[in-house]
CSV table of C-alpha atoms and ligand atoms in Angstrom, one decimal:
chain,number,residue,atom,x,y,z
A,1,UNK,CA,0.3,-0.2,0.0
A,2,UNK,CA,1.9,3.3,-1.2
A,3,UNK,CA,2.3,5.7,1.9
A,4,UNK,CA,1.1,8.7,-0.7
A,5,UNK,CA,-2.1,7.6,-1.7
A,6,UNK,CA,-3.4,6.9,2.0
A,7,UNK,CA,-4.7,10.8,2.2
A,8,UNK,CA,-6.5,10.5,-1.2
A,9,UNK,CA,-8.1,6.6,-0.3
A,10,UNK,CA,-9.0,8.2,2.9
A,11,UNK,CA,-10.9,11.4,0.9
A,12,UNK,CA,-12.0,9.3,-2.0
A,13,UNK,CA,-14.4,7.3,1.4
A,14,UNK,CA,-14.9,10.3,2.9
A,15,UNK,CA,-16.2,12.0,0.0
A,16,UNK,CA,-18.8,8.9,-1.0
A,17,UNK,CA,-20.1,9.0,2.4
A,18,UNK,CA,-20.9,12.3,2.5
A,19,UNK,CA,-22.6,12.7,-1.0
A,20,UNK,CA,-25.0,9.2,0.7
A,21,UNK,CA,-25.8,10.4,4.1
A,22,UNK,CA,-28.5,13.3,5.2
A,23,UNK,CA,-26.1,15.7,8.0
A,24,UNK,CA,-22.7,15.2,9.4
A,25,UNK,CA,-22.9,12.5,12.4
A,26,UNK,CA,-21.5,13.7,15.9
A,27,UNK,CA,-20.8,10.4,17.1
A,28,UNK,CA,-18.9,6.9,15.5
A,29,UNK,CA,-19.3,3.9,17.1
A,30,UNK,CA,-17.0,0.7,16.0
A,31,UNK,CA,-19.8,-2.3,16.5
A,32,UNK,CA,-17.4,-5.8,17.2
A,33,UNK,CA,-18.1,-9.4,17.3
A,34,UNK,CA,-21.6,-10.3,17.3
A,35,UNK,CA,-22.7,-6.8,19.3
A,36,UNK,CA,-24.6,-5.5,15.9
A,37,UNK,CA,-27.8,-6.3,17.4
A,38,UNK,CA,-26.8,-2.2,18.2
A,39,UNK,CA,-27.5,-1.8,14.7
A,40,UNK,CA,-31.3,-2.5,15.4
A,41,UNK,CA,-31.4,0.7,17.7
A,42,UNK,CA,-30.8,2.9,15.2
A,43,UNK,CA,-33.6,5.3,14.0
A,44,UNK,CA,-33.8,6.5,10.2
A,45,UNK,CA,-31.0,4.0,9.5
A,46,UNK,CA,-29.2,4.4,6.1
A,47,UNK,CA,-27.2,1.4,5.4
A,48,UNK,CA,-24.5,1.4,3.1
A,49,UNK,CA,-22.2,-1.5,2.4
A,50,UNK,CA,-19.3,-1.3,3.3
A,51,UNK,CA,-18.5,-3.0,-0.6
A,52,UNK,CA,-19.9,0.1,-1.9
A,53,UNK,CA,-17.5,2.8,0.0
A,54,UNK,CA,-14.3,3.4,-1.9
A,55,UNK,CA,-11.4,1.6,0.0
A,56,UNK,CA,-13.4,-0.2,2.8
A,57,UNK,CA,-13.1,-4.3,3.2
A,58,UNK,CA,-15.8,-6.8,2.8
A,59,UNK,CA,-16.1,-8.2,5.6
A,60,UNK,CA,-14.6,-12.3,5.7
A,61,UNK,CA,-15.5,-12.8,9.4
A,62,UNK,CA,-18.5,-14.2,11.0
A,63,UNK,CA,-20.8,-12.0,13.2
A,64,UNK,CA,-19.6,-9.5,11.8
A,65,UNK,CA,-22.0,-7.6,9.0
A,66,UNK,CA,-20.1,-5.5,6.6
A,67,UNK,CA,-21.9,-2.2,6.7
A,68,UNK,CA,-22.2,1.6,7.8
A,69,UNK,CA,-25.1,2.8,9.0
A,70,UNK,CA,-26.1,6.3,9.5
A,71,UNK,CA,-28.9,6.9,11.6
A,72,UNK,CA,-29.8,8.2,15.2
A,73,UNK,CA,-30.1,7.1,18.7
A,74,UNK,CA,-31.9,9.6,21.3
A,75,UNK,CA,-31.1,12.4,19.0
A,76,UNK,CA,-28.2,12.2,18.2
A,77,UNK,CA,-26.3,11.3,15.1
A,78,UNK,CA,-24.6,8.4,14.8
A,79,UNK,CA,-21.9,6.3,12.2
A,80,UNK,CA,-21.9,3.2,12.6
A,81,UNK,CA,-19.4,0.2,11.4
A,82,UNK,CA,-21.3,-2.7,12.2
A,83,UNK,CA,-18.0,-4.9,11.7
A,84,UNK,CA,-14.4,-3.6,11.6
A,85,UNK,CA,-11.3,-4.7,9.9
A,86,UNK,CA,-8.2,-6.8,11.3
A,87,UNK,CA,-5.1,-6.6,11.2
A,88,UNK,CA,-5.3,-10.8,10.8
A,89,UNK,CA,-7.6,-11.1,8.3
A,90,UNK,CA,-4.6,-9.8,6.0
A,91,UNK,CA,-4.9,-5.4,6.0
A,92,UNK,CA,-2.0,-3.3,6.4
A,93,UNK,CA,-3.1,-1.0,9.7
A,94,UNK,CA,-3.6,2.0,7.2
A,95,UNK,CA,-6.4,0.1,6.1
A,96,UNK,CA,-7.6,-1.4,9.4
A,97,UNK,CA,-7.7,2.1,10.5
A,98,UNK,CA,-9.3,4.1,7.5
A,99,UNK,CA,-13.0,4.2,8.7
A,100,UNK,CA,-11.1,6.1,11.7
A,101,UNK,CA,-9.8,8.3,9.5
A,102,UNK,CA,-12.7,9.2,7.5
A,103,UNK,CA,-14.7,9.5,10.7
A,104,UNK,CA,-12.2,12.7,10.8
A,105,UNK,CA,-12.3,13.6,7.9
A,106,UNK,CA,-16.7,13.7,7.9
A,107,UNK,CA,-15.4,16.3,11.8
A,108,UNK,CA,-16.9,13.3,13.9
A,109,UNK,CA,-14.9,14.0,17.3
A,110,UNK,CA,-16.5,11.1,19.4
A,111,UNK,CA,-15.5,7.7,18.7
A,112,UNK,CA,-17.5,4.3,20.8
A,113,UNK,CA,-15.5,0.8,20.2
A,114,UNK,CA,-16.6,-2.4,22.0
A,115,UNK,CA,-15.2,-6.0,21.0
A,116,UNK,CA,-15.8,-9.1,22.1
A,117,UNK,CA,-12.7,-10.0,24.7
A,118,UNK,CA,-11.6,-12.8,26.8
A,119,UNK,CA,-11.6,-12.1,30.7
A,120,UNK,CA,-8.1,-12.6,32.9
A,121,UNK,CA,-8.9,-10.6,35.8
A,122,UNK,CA,-10.9,-12.9,37.7
A,123,UNK,CA,-14.3,-10.5,38.1
A,124,UNK,CA,-14.7,-10.4,35.0
A,125,UNK,CA,-16.5,-13.5,34.0
A,126,UNK,CA,-18.6,-14.6,30.7
A,127,UNK,CA,-21.5,-12.0,29.5
A,128,UNK,CA,-20.4,-9.0,31.7
A,129,UNK,CA,-19.2,-5.6,30.5
A,130,UNK,CA,-15.8,-4.1,30.7
A,131,UNK,CA,-14.9,0.0,30.3
A,132,UNK,CA,-12.1,-0.5,29.3
A,133,UNK,CA,-9.5,2.2,31.5
A,134,UNK,CA,-6.4,1.7,29.2
A,135,UNK,CA,-4.5,-0.9,27.1
A,136,UNK,CA,-1.3,-2.7,26.0
A,137,UNK,CA,-0.6,-2.2,22.4
A,138,UNK,CA,2.8,-4.4,22.6
A,139,UNK,CA,1.8,-6.7,20.2
A,140,UNK,CA,0.2,-4.5,17.9
A,141,UNK,CA,2.3,-2.6,15.0
A,142,UNK,CA,1.3,1.2,15.0
A,143,UNK,CA,-1.0,2.3,13.0
A,144,UNK,CA,1.0,5.7,12.7
A,145,UNK,CA,4.3,3.9,11.3
A,146,UNK,CA,4.8,5.3,8.4
A,147,UNK,CA,4.7,9.1,7.0
A,148,UNK,CA,3.7,10.8,9.6
A,149,UNK,CA,-0.2,12.3,8.8
A,150,UNK,CA,0.3,15.9,9.7
A,151,UNK,CA,-3.5,16.8,8.6
A,152,UNK,CA,-5.0,14.4,11.1
A,153,UNK,CA,-2.4,14.8,14.4
A,154,UNK,CA,1.8,14.8,15.4
A,155,UNK,CA,4.4,12.6,14.4
A,156,UNK,CA,4.7,11.5,18.3
A,157,UNK,CA,0.9,11.3,20.1
A,158,UNK,CA,0.8,11.3,23.6
A,159,UNK,CA,-1.1,7.9,25.0
A,160,UNK,CA,-2.8,9.3,28.5
A,161,UNK,CA,-5.9,8.7,29.7
A,162,UNK,CA,-6.5,7.6,25.8
A,163,UNK,CA,-10.3,7.0,27.0
A,164,UNK,CA,-11.7,9.7,28.0
A,165,UNK,CA,-11.9,9.9,31.2
A,166,UNK,CA,-15.2,12.4,31.2
A,167,UNK,CA,-16.9,9.6,28.8
A,168,UNK,CA,-15.9,7.3,31.4
A,169,UNK,CA,-17.2,8.7,34.2
A,170,UNK,CA,-20.2,9.3,32.2
A,171,UNK,CA,-20.3,5.4,31.0
A,172,UNK,CA,-20.3,4.7,34.3
A,173,UNK,CA,-23.0,7.1,35.7
A,174,UNK,CA,-25.3,4.6,32.9
A,175,UNK,CA,-24.5,1.6,34.3
A,176,UNK,CA,-25.3,2.4,37.9
A,177,UNK,CA,-28.6,4.1,36.7
A,178,UNK,CA,-29.1,0.9,35.0
A,179,UNK,CA,-28.3,-1.8,37.7
A,180,UNK,CA,-25.6,-3.1,34.9
A,181,UNK,CA,-22.3,-4.4,36.5
A,182,UNK,CA,-19.4,-2.2,34.8
A,183,UNK,CA,-15.8,-3.0,35.3
A,184,UNK,CA,-12.7,-1.3,34.5
A,185,UNK,CA,-10.3,-2.8,33.1
A,186,UNK,CA,-6.7,-3.3,30.9
A,187,UNK,CA,-7.5,-4.0,26.7
A,188,UNK,CA,-4.4,-6.6,25.4
A,189,UNK,CA,-3.8,-6.3,22.1
A,190,UNK,CA,-3.1,-9.6,20.5
A,191,UNK,CA,-2.3,-9.9,16.6
A,192,UNK,CA,-4.6,-13.3,16.2
A,193,UNK,CA,-6.2,-14.8,14.3
A,194,UNK,CA,-5.5,-17.2,16.9
A,195,UNK,CA,-6.6,-17.2,20.5
A,196,UNK,CA,-3.4,-17.3,22.5
A,197,UNK,CA,-1.5,-19.2,25.1
A,198,UNK,CA,-1.9,-20.4,28.7
A,199,UNK,CA,1.7,-19.1,28.8
A,200,UNK,CA,0.8,-15.8,27.0
A,201,UNK,CA,-2.5,-14.9,29.3
A,202,UNK,CA,0.0,-15.2,32.1
A,203,UNK,CA,2.1,-13.5,31.2
A,204,UNK,CA,-0.2,-9.9,30.3
A,205,UNK,CA,-2.0,-11.1,33.6
A,206,UNK,CA,1.6,-10.2,35.2
A,207,UNK,CA,2.2,-6.5,32.9
A,208,UNK,CA,-1.3,-5.5,34.4
A,209,UNK,CA,-3.4,-7.0,31.4
A,210,UNK,CA,-7.5,-7.8,32.1
A,211,UNK,CA,-9.0,-8.7,29.0
A,212,UNK,CA,-7.2,-10.2,26.1
A,213,UNK,CA,-8.8,-9.0,23.0
A,214,UNK,CA,-7.4,-8.6,18.7
A,215,UNK,CA,-8.9,-5.1,17.8
A,216,UNK,CA,-9.3,-1.8,19.4
A,217,UNK,CA,-6.0,-0.9,20.0
A,218,UNK,CA,-5.1,-0.2,15.7
A,219,UNK,CA,-8.4,2.7,16.1
A,220,UNK,CA,-8.2,3.6,19.2
A,221,UNK,CA,-4.7,4.8,19.1
A,222,UNK,CA,-5.4,6.3,15.4
A,223,UNK,CA,-8.4,7.8,16.6
A,224,UNK,CA,-5.7,9.7,19.5
A,225,UNK,CA,-3.6,10.8,16.6
A,226,UNK,CA,-6.8,12.5,15.4
A,227,UNK,CA,-7.7,14.3,18.8
A,228,UNK,CA,-10.9,12.3,19.3
A,229,UNK,CA,-12.6,11.8,22.4
A,230,UNK,CA,-12.9,7.4,22.6
A,231,UNK,CA,-14.5,5.5,25.0
A,232,UNK,CA,-14.2,1.9,24.9
A,233,UNK,CA,-16.3,-1.1,25.9
A,234,UNK,CA,-15.5,-4.9,26.1
A,235,UNK,CA,-17.9,-8.0,26.1
A,236,UNK,CA,-16.4,-10.0,27.9
A,237,UNK,CA,-17.4,-13.8,26.0
A,238,UNK,CA,-14.9,-16.1,27.4
A,239,UNK,CA,-12.4,-16.7,30.6
A,240,UNK,CA,-9.4,-15.9,28.8
A,241,UNK,CA,-7.1,-19.4,27.9
A,242,UNK,CA,-5.9,-21.7,30.1
A,243,UNK,CA,-7.9,-19.4,33.2
A,244,UNK,CA,-11.8,-21.6,31.7
A,245,UNK,CA,-12.2,-24.9,31.9
A,246,UNK,CA,-13.2,-25.3,27.9
A,247,UNK,CA,-10.7,-24.6,24.6
A,248,UNK,CA,-11.8,-21.5,23.1
A,249,UNK,CA,-14.2,-21.6,19.7
A,250,UNK,CA,-15.3,-18.6,18.0
A,251,UNK,CA,-18.8,-20.5,18.1
A,252,UNK,CA,-18.0,-20.0,21.7
A,253,UNK,CA,-18.1,-16.0,21.4
A,254,UNK,CA,-20.6,-15.9,19.2
A,255,UNK,CA,-23.2,-17.5,21.4
A,256,UNK,CA,-22.1,-15.3,24.6
A,257,UNK,CA,-22.8,-12.7,22.6
A,258,UNK,CA,-25.4,-13.2,21.9
A,259,UNK,CA,-27.0,-14.6,25.6
A,260,UNK,CA,-25.9,-11.3,26.9
A,261,UNK,CA,-26.2,-8.8,24.0
A,262,UNK,CA,-29.1,-7.1,25.7
A,263,UNK,CA,-27.3,-5.3,28.4
A,264,UNK,CA,-24.8,-4.4,25.7
A,265,UNK,CA,-27.4,-2.3,23.7
A,266,UNK,CA,-29.1,-1.3,27.0
A,267,UNK,CA,-25.8,0.8,28.3
A,268,UNK,CA,-24.6,1.4,25.0
A,269,UNK,CA,-28.0,3.3,24.3
A,270,UNK,CA,-27.8,4.8,27.3
A,271,UNK,CA,-24.5,5.9,27.3
A,272,UNK,CA,-25.5,7.8,24.2
A,273,UNK,CA,-28.4,9.3,25.2
A,274,UNK,CA,-26.5,10.9,27.8
A,275,UNK,CA,-23.7,11.5,25.8
A,276,UNK,CA,-22.3,15.6,26.3
B,301,HPA,N1,-8.7,-13.5,22.9
B,301,HPA,C1,-8.8,-13.1,22.0
B,301,HPA,N2,-10.2,-12.8,21.8
B,301,HPA,C2,-10.9,-12.8,21.9
B,301,HPA,C3,-11.4,-13.8,22.9
B,301,HPA,C4,-10.2,-14.2,23.7
B,301,HPA,O1,-9.8,-15.2,24.6
B,301,HPA,N3,-12.1,-13.6,23.1
B,301,HPA,C5,-13.1,-12.9,21.9
B,301,HPA,N4,-12.4,-12.2,21.6
């Protein structure tokens, strides 16, 4: 992927989307594995399959729909990615994070990123929700590698409080009001697509990881580079490798996501209602 092209690609995708939606969205939402049901909550939905958007890739992962949806929840104008691009699908990081650059180009200043993750911290049982307080990106090739895109942000970007404290407070307030348990935790990125080994999970636990997953971090780093506010929510679908009784499978992840999606949808809907 020639770096010189990336700005053109971002602008082509942004121009296409701008031409298809009625009004400028305020908040972007990226939905992870099995979290698509939030899309049903969107009012006045305008659905654009990724295949129609220049430089967007068709999703290759079960549980990822592959469509961009513009519409509102609680009067907030949203642009929702129902399915995301992963590094393990073979996309370069520039493509994995291209949608976030496009969001920034469309004037969006706030991003909600969601994912399914394996729980490492004891309290993070399958079916529970975790509010991402910080992340470990050691295994993540930096999406900011290569020539800096000065249009978006500086070469050396600070990552302190990457998950915006004010939005985390808002999320906790919504969870308390709804009686939904919402644990804070550190999300650790793994490249996948293989699940982690028990030794890898033990190692990152020592380093402060509370949950493990294969997404979110590239998008969060890129959004931060663009100066966006970020809220991250993980649905814990399984105990991480070596911590549960059974072996891990994408089917188990999908099944737990299906059983627990109601709380996730309720929480995110309320967070968006309260957004400020
Ligand atoms: N590891 C990595 N990614 C995941 C997991 C996991 O245990 N569960 C859901 N996505």
